[in-house]
JSON list of C-alpha atoms in Angstrom, two decimals:
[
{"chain": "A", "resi": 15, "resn": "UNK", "atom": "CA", "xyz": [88.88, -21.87, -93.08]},
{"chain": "A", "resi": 16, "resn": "UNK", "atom": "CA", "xyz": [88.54, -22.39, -97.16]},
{"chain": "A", "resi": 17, "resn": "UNK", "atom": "CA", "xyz": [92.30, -21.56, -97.51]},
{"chain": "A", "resi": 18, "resn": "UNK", "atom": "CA", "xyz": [93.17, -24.02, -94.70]},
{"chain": "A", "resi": 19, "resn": "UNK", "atom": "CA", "xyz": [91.03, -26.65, -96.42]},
{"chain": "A", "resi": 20, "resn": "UNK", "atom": "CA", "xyz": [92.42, -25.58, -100.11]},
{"chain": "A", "resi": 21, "resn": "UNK", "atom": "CA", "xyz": [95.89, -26.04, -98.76]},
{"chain": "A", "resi": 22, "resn": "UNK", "atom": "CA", "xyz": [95.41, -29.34, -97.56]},
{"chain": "A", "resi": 23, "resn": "UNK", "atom": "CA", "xyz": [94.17, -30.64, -100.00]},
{"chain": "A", "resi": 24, "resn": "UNK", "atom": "CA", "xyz": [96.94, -29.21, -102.79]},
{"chain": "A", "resi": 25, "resn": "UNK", "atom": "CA", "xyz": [99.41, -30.33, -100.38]},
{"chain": "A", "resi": 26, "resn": "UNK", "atom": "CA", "xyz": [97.91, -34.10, -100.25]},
{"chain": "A", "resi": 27, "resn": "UNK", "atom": "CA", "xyz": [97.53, -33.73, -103.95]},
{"chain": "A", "resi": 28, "resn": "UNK", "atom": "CA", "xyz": [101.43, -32.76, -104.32]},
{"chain": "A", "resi": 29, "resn": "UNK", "atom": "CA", "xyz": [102.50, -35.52, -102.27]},
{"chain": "A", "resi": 30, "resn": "UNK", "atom": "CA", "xyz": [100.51, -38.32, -104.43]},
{"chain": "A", "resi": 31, "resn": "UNK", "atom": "CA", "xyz": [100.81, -36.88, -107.37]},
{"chain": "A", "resi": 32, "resn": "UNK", "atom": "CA", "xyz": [103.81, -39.05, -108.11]},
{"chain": "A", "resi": 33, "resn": "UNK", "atom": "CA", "xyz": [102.45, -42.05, -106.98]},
{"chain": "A", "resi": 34, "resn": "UNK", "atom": "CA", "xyz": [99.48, -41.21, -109.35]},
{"chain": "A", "resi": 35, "resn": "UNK", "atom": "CA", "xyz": [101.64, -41.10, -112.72]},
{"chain": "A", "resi": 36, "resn": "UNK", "atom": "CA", "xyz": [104.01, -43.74, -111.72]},
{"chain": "A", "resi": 37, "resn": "UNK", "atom": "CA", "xyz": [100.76, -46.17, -111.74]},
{"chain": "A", "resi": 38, "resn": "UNK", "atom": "CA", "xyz": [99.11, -44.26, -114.70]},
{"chain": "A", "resi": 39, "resn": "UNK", "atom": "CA", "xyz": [102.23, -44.98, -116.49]},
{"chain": "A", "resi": 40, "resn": "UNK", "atom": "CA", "xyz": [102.56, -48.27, -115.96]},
{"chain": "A", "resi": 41, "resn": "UNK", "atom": "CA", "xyz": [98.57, -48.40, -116.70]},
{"chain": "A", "resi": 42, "resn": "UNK", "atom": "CA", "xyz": [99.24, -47.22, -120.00]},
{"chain": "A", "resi": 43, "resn": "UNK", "atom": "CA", "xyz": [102.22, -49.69, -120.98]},
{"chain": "A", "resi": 44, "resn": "UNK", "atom": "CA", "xyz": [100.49, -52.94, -119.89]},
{"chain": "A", "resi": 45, "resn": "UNK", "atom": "CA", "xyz": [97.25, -50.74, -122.44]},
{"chain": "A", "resi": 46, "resn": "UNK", "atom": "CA", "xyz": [100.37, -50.24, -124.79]},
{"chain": "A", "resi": 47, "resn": "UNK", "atom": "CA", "xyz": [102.01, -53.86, -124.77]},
{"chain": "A", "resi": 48, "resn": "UNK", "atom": "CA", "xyz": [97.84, -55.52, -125.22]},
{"chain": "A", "resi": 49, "resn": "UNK", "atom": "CA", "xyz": [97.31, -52.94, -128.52]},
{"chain": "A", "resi": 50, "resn": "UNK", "atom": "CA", "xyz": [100.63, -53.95, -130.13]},
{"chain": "A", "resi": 51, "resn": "UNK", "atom": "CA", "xyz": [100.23, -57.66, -129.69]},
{"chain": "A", "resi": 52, "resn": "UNK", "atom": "CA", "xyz": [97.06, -57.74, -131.12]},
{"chain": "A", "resi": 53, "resn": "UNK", "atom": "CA", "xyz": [98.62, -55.35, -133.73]},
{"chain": "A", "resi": 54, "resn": "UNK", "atom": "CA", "xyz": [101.56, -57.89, -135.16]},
{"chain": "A", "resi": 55, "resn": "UNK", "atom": "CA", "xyz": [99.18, -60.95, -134.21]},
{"chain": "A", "resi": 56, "resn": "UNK", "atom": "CA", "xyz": [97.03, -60.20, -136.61]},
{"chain": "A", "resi": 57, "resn": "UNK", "atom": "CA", "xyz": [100.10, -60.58, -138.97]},
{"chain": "A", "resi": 58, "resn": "UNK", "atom": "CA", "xyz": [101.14, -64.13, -137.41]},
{"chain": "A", "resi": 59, "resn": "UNK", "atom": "CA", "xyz": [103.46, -61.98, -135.19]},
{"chain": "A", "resi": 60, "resn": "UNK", "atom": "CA", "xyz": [104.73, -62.31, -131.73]},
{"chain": "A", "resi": 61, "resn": "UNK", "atom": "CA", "xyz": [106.27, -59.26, -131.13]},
{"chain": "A", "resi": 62, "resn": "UNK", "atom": "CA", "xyz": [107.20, -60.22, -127.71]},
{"chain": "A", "resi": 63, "resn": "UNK", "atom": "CA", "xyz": [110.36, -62.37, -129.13]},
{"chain": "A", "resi": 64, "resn": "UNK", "atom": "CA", "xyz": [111.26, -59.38, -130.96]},
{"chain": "A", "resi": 65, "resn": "UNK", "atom": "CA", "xyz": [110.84, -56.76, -128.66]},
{"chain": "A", "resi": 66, "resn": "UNK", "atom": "CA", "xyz": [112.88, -55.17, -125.34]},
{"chain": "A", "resi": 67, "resn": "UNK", "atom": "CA", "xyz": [112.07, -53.50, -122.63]},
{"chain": "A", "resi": 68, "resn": "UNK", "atom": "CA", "xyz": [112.29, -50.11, -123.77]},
{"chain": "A", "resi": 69, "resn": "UNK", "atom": "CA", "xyz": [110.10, -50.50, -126.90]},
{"chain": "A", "resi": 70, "resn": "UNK", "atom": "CA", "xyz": [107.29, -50.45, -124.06]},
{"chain": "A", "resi": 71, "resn": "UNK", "atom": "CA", "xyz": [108.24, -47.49, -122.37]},
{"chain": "A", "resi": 72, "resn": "UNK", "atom": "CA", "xyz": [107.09, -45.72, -125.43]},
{"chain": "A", "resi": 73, "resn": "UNK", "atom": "CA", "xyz": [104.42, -47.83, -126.99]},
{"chain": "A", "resi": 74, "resn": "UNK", "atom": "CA", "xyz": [101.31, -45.98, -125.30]},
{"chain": "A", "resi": 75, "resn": "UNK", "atom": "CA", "xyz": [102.39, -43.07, -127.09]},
{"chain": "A", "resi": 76, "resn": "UNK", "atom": "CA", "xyz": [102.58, -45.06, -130.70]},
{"chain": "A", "resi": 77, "resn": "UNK", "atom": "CA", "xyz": [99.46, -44.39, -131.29]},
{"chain": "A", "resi": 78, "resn": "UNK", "atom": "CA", "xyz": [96.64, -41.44, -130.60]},
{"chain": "A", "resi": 79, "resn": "UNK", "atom": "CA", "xyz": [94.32, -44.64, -130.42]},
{"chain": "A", "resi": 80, "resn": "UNK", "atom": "CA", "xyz": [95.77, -46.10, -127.76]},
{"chain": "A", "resi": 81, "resn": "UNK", "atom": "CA", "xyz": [95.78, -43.25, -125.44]},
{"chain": "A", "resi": 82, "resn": "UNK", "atom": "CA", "xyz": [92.48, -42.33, -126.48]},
{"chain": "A", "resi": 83, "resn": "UNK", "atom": "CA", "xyz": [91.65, -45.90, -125.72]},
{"chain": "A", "resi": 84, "resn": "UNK", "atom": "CA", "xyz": [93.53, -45.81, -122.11]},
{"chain": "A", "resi": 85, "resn": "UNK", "atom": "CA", "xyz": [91.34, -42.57, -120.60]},
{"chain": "A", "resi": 86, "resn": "UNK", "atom": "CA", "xyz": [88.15, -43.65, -122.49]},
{"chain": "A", "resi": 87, "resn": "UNK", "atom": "CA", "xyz": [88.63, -47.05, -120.20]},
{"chain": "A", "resi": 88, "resn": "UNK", "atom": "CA", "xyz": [89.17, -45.33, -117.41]},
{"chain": "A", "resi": 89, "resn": "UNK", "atom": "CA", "xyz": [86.22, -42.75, -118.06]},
{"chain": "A", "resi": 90, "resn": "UNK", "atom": "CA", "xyz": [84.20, -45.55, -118.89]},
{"chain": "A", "resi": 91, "resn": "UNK", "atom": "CA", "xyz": [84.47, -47.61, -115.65]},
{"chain": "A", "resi": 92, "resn": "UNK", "atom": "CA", "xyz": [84.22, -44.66, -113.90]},
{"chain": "A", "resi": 93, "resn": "UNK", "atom": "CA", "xyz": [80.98, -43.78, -114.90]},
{"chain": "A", "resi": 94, "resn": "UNK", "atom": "CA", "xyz": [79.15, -46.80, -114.52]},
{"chain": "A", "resi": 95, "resn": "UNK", "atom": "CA", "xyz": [80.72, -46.96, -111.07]},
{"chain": "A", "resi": 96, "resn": "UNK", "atom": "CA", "xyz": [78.82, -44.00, -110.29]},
{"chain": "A", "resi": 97, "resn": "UNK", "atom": "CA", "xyz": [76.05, -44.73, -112.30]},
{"chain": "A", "resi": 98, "resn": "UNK", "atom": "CA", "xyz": [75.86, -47.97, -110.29]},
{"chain": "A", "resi": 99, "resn": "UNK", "atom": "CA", "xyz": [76.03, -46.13, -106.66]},
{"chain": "A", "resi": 100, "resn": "UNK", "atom": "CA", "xyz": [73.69, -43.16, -107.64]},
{"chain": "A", "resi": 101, "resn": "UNK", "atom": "CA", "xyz": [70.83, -45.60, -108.78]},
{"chain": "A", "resi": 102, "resn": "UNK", "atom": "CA", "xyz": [71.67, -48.03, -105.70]},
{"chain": "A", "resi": 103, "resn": "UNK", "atom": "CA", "xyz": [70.69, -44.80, -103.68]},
{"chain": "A", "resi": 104, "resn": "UNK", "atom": "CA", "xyz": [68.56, -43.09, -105.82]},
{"chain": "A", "resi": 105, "resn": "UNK", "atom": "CA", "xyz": [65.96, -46.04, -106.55]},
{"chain": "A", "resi": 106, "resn": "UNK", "atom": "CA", "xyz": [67.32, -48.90, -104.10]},
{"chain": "A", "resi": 107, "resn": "UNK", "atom": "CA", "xyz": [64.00, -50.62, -104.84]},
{"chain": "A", "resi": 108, "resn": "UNK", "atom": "CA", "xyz": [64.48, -51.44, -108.77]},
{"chain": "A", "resi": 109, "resn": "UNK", "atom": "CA", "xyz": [68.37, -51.78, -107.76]},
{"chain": "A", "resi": 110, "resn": "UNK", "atom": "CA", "xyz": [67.72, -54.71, -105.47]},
{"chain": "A", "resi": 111, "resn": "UNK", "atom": "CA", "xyz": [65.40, -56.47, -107.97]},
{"chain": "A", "resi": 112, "resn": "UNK", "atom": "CA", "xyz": [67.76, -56.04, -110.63]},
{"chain": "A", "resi": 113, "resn": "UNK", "atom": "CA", "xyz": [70.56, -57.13, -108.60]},
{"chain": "A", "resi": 114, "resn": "UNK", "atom": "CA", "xyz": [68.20, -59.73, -107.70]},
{"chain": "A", "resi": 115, "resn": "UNK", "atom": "CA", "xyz": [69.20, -59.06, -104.17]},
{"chain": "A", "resi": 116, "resn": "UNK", "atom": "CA", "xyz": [72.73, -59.54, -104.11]},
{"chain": "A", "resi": 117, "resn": "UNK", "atom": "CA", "xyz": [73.54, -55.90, -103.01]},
{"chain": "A", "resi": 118, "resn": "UNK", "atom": "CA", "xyz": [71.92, -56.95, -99.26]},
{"chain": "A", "resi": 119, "resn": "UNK", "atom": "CA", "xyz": [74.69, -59.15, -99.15]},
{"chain": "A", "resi": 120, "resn": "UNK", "atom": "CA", "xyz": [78.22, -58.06, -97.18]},
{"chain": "A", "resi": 121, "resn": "UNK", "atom": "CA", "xyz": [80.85, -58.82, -100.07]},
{"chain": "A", "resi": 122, "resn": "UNK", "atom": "CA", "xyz": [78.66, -56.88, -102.72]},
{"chain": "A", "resi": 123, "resn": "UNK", "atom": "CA", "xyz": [80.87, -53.84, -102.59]},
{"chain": "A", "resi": 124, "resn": "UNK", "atom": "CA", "xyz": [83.82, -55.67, -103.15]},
{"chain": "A", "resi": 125, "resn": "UNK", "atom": "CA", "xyz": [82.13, -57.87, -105.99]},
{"chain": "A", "resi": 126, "resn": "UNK", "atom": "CA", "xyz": [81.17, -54.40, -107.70]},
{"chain": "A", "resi": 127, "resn": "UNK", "atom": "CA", "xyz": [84.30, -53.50, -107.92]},
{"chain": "A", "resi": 128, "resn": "UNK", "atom": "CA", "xyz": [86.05, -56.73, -109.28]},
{"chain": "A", "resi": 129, "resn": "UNK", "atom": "CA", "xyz": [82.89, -56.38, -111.87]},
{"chain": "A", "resi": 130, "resn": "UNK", "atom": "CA", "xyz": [83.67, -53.25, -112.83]},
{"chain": "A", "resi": 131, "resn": "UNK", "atom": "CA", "xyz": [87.74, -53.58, -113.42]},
{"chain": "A", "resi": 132, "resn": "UNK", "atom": "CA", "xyz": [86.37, -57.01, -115.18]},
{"chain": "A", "resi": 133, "resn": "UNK", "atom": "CA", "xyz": [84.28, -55.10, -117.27]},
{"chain": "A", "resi": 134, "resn": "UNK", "atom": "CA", "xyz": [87.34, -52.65, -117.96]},
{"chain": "A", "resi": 135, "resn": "UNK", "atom": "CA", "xyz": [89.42, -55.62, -118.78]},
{"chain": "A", "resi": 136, "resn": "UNK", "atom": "CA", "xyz": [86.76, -56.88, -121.45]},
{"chain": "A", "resi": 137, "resn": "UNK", "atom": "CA", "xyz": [86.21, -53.60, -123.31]},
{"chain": "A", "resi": 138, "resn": "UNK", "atom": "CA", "xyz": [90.22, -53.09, -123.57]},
{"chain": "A", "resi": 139, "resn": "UNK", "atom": "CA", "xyz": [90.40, -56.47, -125.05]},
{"chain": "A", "resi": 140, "resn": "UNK", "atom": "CA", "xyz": [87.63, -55.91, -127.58]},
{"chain": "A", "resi": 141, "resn": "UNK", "atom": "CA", "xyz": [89.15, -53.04, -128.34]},
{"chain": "A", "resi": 142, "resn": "UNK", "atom": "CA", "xyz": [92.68, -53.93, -128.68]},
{"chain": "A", "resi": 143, "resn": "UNK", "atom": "CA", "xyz": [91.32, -57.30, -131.44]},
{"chain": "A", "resi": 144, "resn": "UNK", "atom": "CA", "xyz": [89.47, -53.90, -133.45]},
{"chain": "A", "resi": 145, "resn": "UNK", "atom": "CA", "xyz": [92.52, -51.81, -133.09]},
{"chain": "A", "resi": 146, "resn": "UNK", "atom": "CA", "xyz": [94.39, -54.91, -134.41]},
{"chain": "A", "resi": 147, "resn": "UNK", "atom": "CA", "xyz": [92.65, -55.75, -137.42]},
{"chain": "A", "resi": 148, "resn": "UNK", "atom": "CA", "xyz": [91.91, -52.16, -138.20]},
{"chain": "A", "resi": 149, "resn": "UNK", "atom": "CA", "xyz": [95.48, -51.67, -138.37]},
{"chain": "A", "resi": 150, "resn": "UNK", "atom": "CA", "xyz": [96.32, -54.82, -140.61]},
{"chain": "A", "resi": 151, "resn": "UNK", "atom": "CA", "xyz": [93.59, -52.80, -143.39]},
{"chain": "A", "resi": 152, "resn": "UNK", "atom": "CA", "xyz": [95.98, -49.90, -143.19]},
{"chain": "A", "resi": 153, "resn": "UNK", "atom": "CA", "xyz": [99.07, -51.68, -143.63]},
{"chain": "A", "resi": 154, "resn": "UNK", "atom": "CA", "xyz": [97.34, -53.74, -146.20]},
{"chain": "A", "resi": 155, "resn": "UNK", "atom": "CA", "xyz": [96.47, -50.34, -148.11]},
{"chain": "A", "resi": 156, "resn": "UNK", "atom": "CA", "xyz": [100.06, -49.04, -147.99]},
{"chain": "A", "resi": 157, "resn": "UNK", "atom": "CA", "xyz": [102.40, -48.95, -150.81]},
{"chain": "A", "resi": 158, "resn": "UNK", "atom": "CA", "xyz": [105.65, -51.37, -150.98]},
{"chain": "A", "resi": 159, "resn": "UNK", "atom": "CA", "xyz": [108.89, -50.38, -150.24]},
{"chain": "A", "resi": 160, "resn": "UNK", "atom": "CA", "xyz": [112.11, -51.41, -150.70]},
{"chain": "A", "resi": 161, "resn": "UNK", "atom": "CA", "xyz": [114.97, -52.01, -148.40]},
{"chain": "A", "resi": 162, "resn": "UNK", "atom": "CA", "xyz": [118.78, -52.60, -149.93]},
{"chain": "A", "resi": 163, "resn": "UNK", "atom": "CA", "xyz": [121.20, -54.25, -147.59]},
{"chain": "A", "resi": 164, "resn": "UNK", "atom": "CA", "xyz": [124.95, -54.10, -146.87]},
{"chain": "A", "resi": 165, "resn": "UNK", "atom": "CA", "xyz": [125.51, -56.50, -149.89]},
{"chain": "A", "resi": 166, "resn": "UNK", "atom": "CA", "xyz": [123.23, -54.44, -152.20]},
{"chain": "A", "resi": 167, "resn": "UNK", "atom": "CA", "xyz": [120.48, -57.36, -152.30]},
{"chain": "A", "resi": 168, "resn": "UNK", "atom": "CA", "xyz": [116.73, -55.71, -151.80]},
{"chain": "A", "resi": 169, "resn": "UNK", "atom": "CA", "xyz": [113.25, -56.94, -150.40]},
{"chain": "A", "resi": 170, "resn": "UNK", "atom": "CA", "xyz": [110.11, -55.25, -151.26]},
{"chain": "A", "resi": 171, "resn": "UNK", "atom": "CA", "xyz": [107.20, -55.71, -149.38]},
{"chain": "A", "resi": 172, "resn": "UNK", "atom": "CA", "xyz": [104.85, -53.52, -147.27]},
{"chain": "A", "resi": 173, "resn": "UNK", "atom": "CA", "xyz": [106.45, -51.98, -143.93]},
{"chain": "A", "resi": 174, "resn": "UNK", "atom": "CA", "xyz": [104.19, -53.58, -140.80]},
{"chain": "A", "resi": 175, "resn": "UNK", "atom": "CA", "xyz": [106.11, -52.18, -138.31]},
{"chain": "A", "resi": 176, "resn": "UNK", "atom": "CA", "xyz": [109.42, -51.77, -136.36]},
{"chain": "A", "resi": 177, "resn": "UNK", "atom": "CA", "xyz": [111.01, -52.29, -132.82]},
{"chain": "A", "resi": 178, "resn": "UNK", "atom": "CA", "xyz": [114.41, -51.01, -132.11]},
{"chain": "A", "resi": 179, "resn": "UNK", "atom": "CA", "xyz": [115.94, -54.03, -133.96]},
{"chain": "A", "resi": 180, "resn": "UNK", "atom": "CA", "xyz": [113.89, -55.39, -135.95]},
{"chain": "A", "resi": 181, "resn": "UNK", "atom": "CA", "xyz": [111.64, -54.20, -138.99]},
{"chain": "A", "resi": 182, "resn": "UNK", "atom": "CA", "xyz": [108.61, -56.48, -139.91]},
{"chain": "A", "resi": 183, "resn": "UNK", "atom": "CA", "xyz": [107.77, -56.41, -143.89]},
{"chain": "A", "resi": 184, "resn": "UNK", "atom": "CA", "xyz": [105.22, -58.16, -145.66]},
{"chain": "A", "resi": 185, "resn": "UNK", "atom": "CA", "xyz": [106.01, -59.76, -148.74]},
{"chain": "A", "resi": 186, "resn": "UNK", "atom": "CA", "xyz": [103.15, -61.24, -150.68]},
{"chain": "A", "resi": 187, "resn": "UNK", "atom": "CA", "xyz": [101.73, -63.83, -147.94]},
{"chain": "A", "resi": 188, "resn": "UNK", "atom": "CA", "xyz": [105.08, -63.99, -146.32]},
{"chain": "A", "resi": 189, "resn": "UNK", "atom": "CA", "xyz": [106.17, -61.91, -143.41]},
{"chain": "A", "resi": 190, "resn": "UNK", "atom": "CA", "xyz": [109.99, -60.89, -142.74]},
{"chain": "A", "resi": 191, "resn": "UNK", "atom": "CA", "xyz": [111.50, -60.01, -139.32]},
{"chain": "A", "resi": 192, "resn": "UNK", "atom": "CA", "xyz": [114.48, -58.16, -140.90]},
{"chain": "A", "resi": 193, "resn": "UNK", "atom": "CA", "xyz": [117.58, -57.56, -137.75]},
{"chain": "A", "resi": 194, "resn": "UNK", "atom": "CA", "xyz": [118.90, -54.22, -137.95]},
{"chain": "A", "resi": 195, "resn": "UNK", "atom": "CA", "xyz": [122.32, -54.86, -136.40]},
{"chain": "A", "resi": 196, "resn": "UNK", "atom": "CA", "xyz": [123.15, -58.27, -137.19]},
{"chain": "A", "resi": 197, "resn": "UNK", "atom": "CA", "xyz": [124.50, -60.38, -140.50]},
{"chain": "A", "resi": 198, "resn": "UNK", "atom": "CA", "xyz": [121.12, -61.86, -140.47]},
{"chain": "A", "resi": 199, "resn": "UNK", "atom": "CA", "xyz": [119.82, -60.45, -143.53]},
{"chain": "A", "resi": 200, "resn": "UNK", "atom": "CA", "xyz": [115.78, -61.61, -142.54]},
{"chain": "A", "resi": 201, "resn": "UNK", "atom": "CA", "xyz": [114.20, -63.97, -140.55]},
{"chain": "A", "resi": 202, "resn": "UNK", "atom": "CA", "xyz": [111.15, -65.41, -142.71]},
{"chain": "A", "resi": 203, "resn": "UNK", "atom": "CA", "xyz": [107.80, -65.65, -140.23]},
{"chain": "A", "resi": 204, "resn": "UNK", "atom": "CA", "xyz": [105.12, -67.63, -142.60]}
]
């Protein structure tokens, strides 16, 4: 009866497992796209003019942070999920006080929920605005480099970042969007 029941349950597993990392993916972009934005905003920055599609399919893998960010959200909500059933019906009396009755009413499983996701929503934000300006220290702490272009003319400044196109450089208070590809030799941000 345990191998029956071991089976199943592989077999279920099997069959959603795709489902599962399809939406974990696309989890982890939307995670991805937030971190980056509040990366190059901190910088005056929106990288969504300067960015495609496909510098999303890799961003959530930038960055260790980010992915440790993505499961500790996940983890997170999770646990105060349970947390929040176990002491519903482990002390229901302190629950309902502290609820201040609410969970007697018929939405209140459905209001959890929306709380909790809220709740994951909040932390990745505050999150992403620390990831943001702990990342503008670094770059502020890096050393200038120097890039020489087709006509031998050179910028210095301090490499923010990149996309597939464009590479962002700091130069004094000024910030350059510099175009790989194109006669453009640098788009000045502020």
């Amino acid at each position: 009866m345990k191998e029956g029941f071991i089976k199943d349950v592989y077999e279920i597993l099997f069959k959603e497992i795709q489902s599962v990392l399809a939406i974990t993916y696309v989890f982890m972009i939307g995670i991805g796209m937030l971190f980056n934005h509040q990366r190059y905003a901190e910088f005056g920055i929106n990288i969504f003019q300067y960015s495609d599609v496909f510098d999303y399919l890799v961003a959530p893998f930038e960055d260790l942070r980010i992915i440790v960010f993505s499961i500790g959200t996940v983890l997170l909500v999770l646990f105060l999920f349970k947390f929040d059933e176990w002491w519903s019906t482990s002390f229901p009396k302190s629950y309902t006080i502290l609820s201040f009755g609410l969970n007697k009413k018929s939405w209140h499983n459905k209001y959890r929920i929306i709380v909790f996701i809220f709740t994951g929503f909040v932390y990745l934000l505050i999150f992403a605005k620390m990831y943001g300006r702990e990342t503008k220290l670094e770059v502020n702490k890096k050393e200038a480099i120097t890039i020489t272009f087709a006509d031998d003319k050179k910028e210095t400044g301090i490499l923010i970042g990149k996309t597939n196109q464009v590479l962002f450089l700091k130069k004094d208070e000024t910030v350059l969007a510099i175009p790989y590809t194109s006669v453009v030799k640098a788009i000045e941000i502020r």
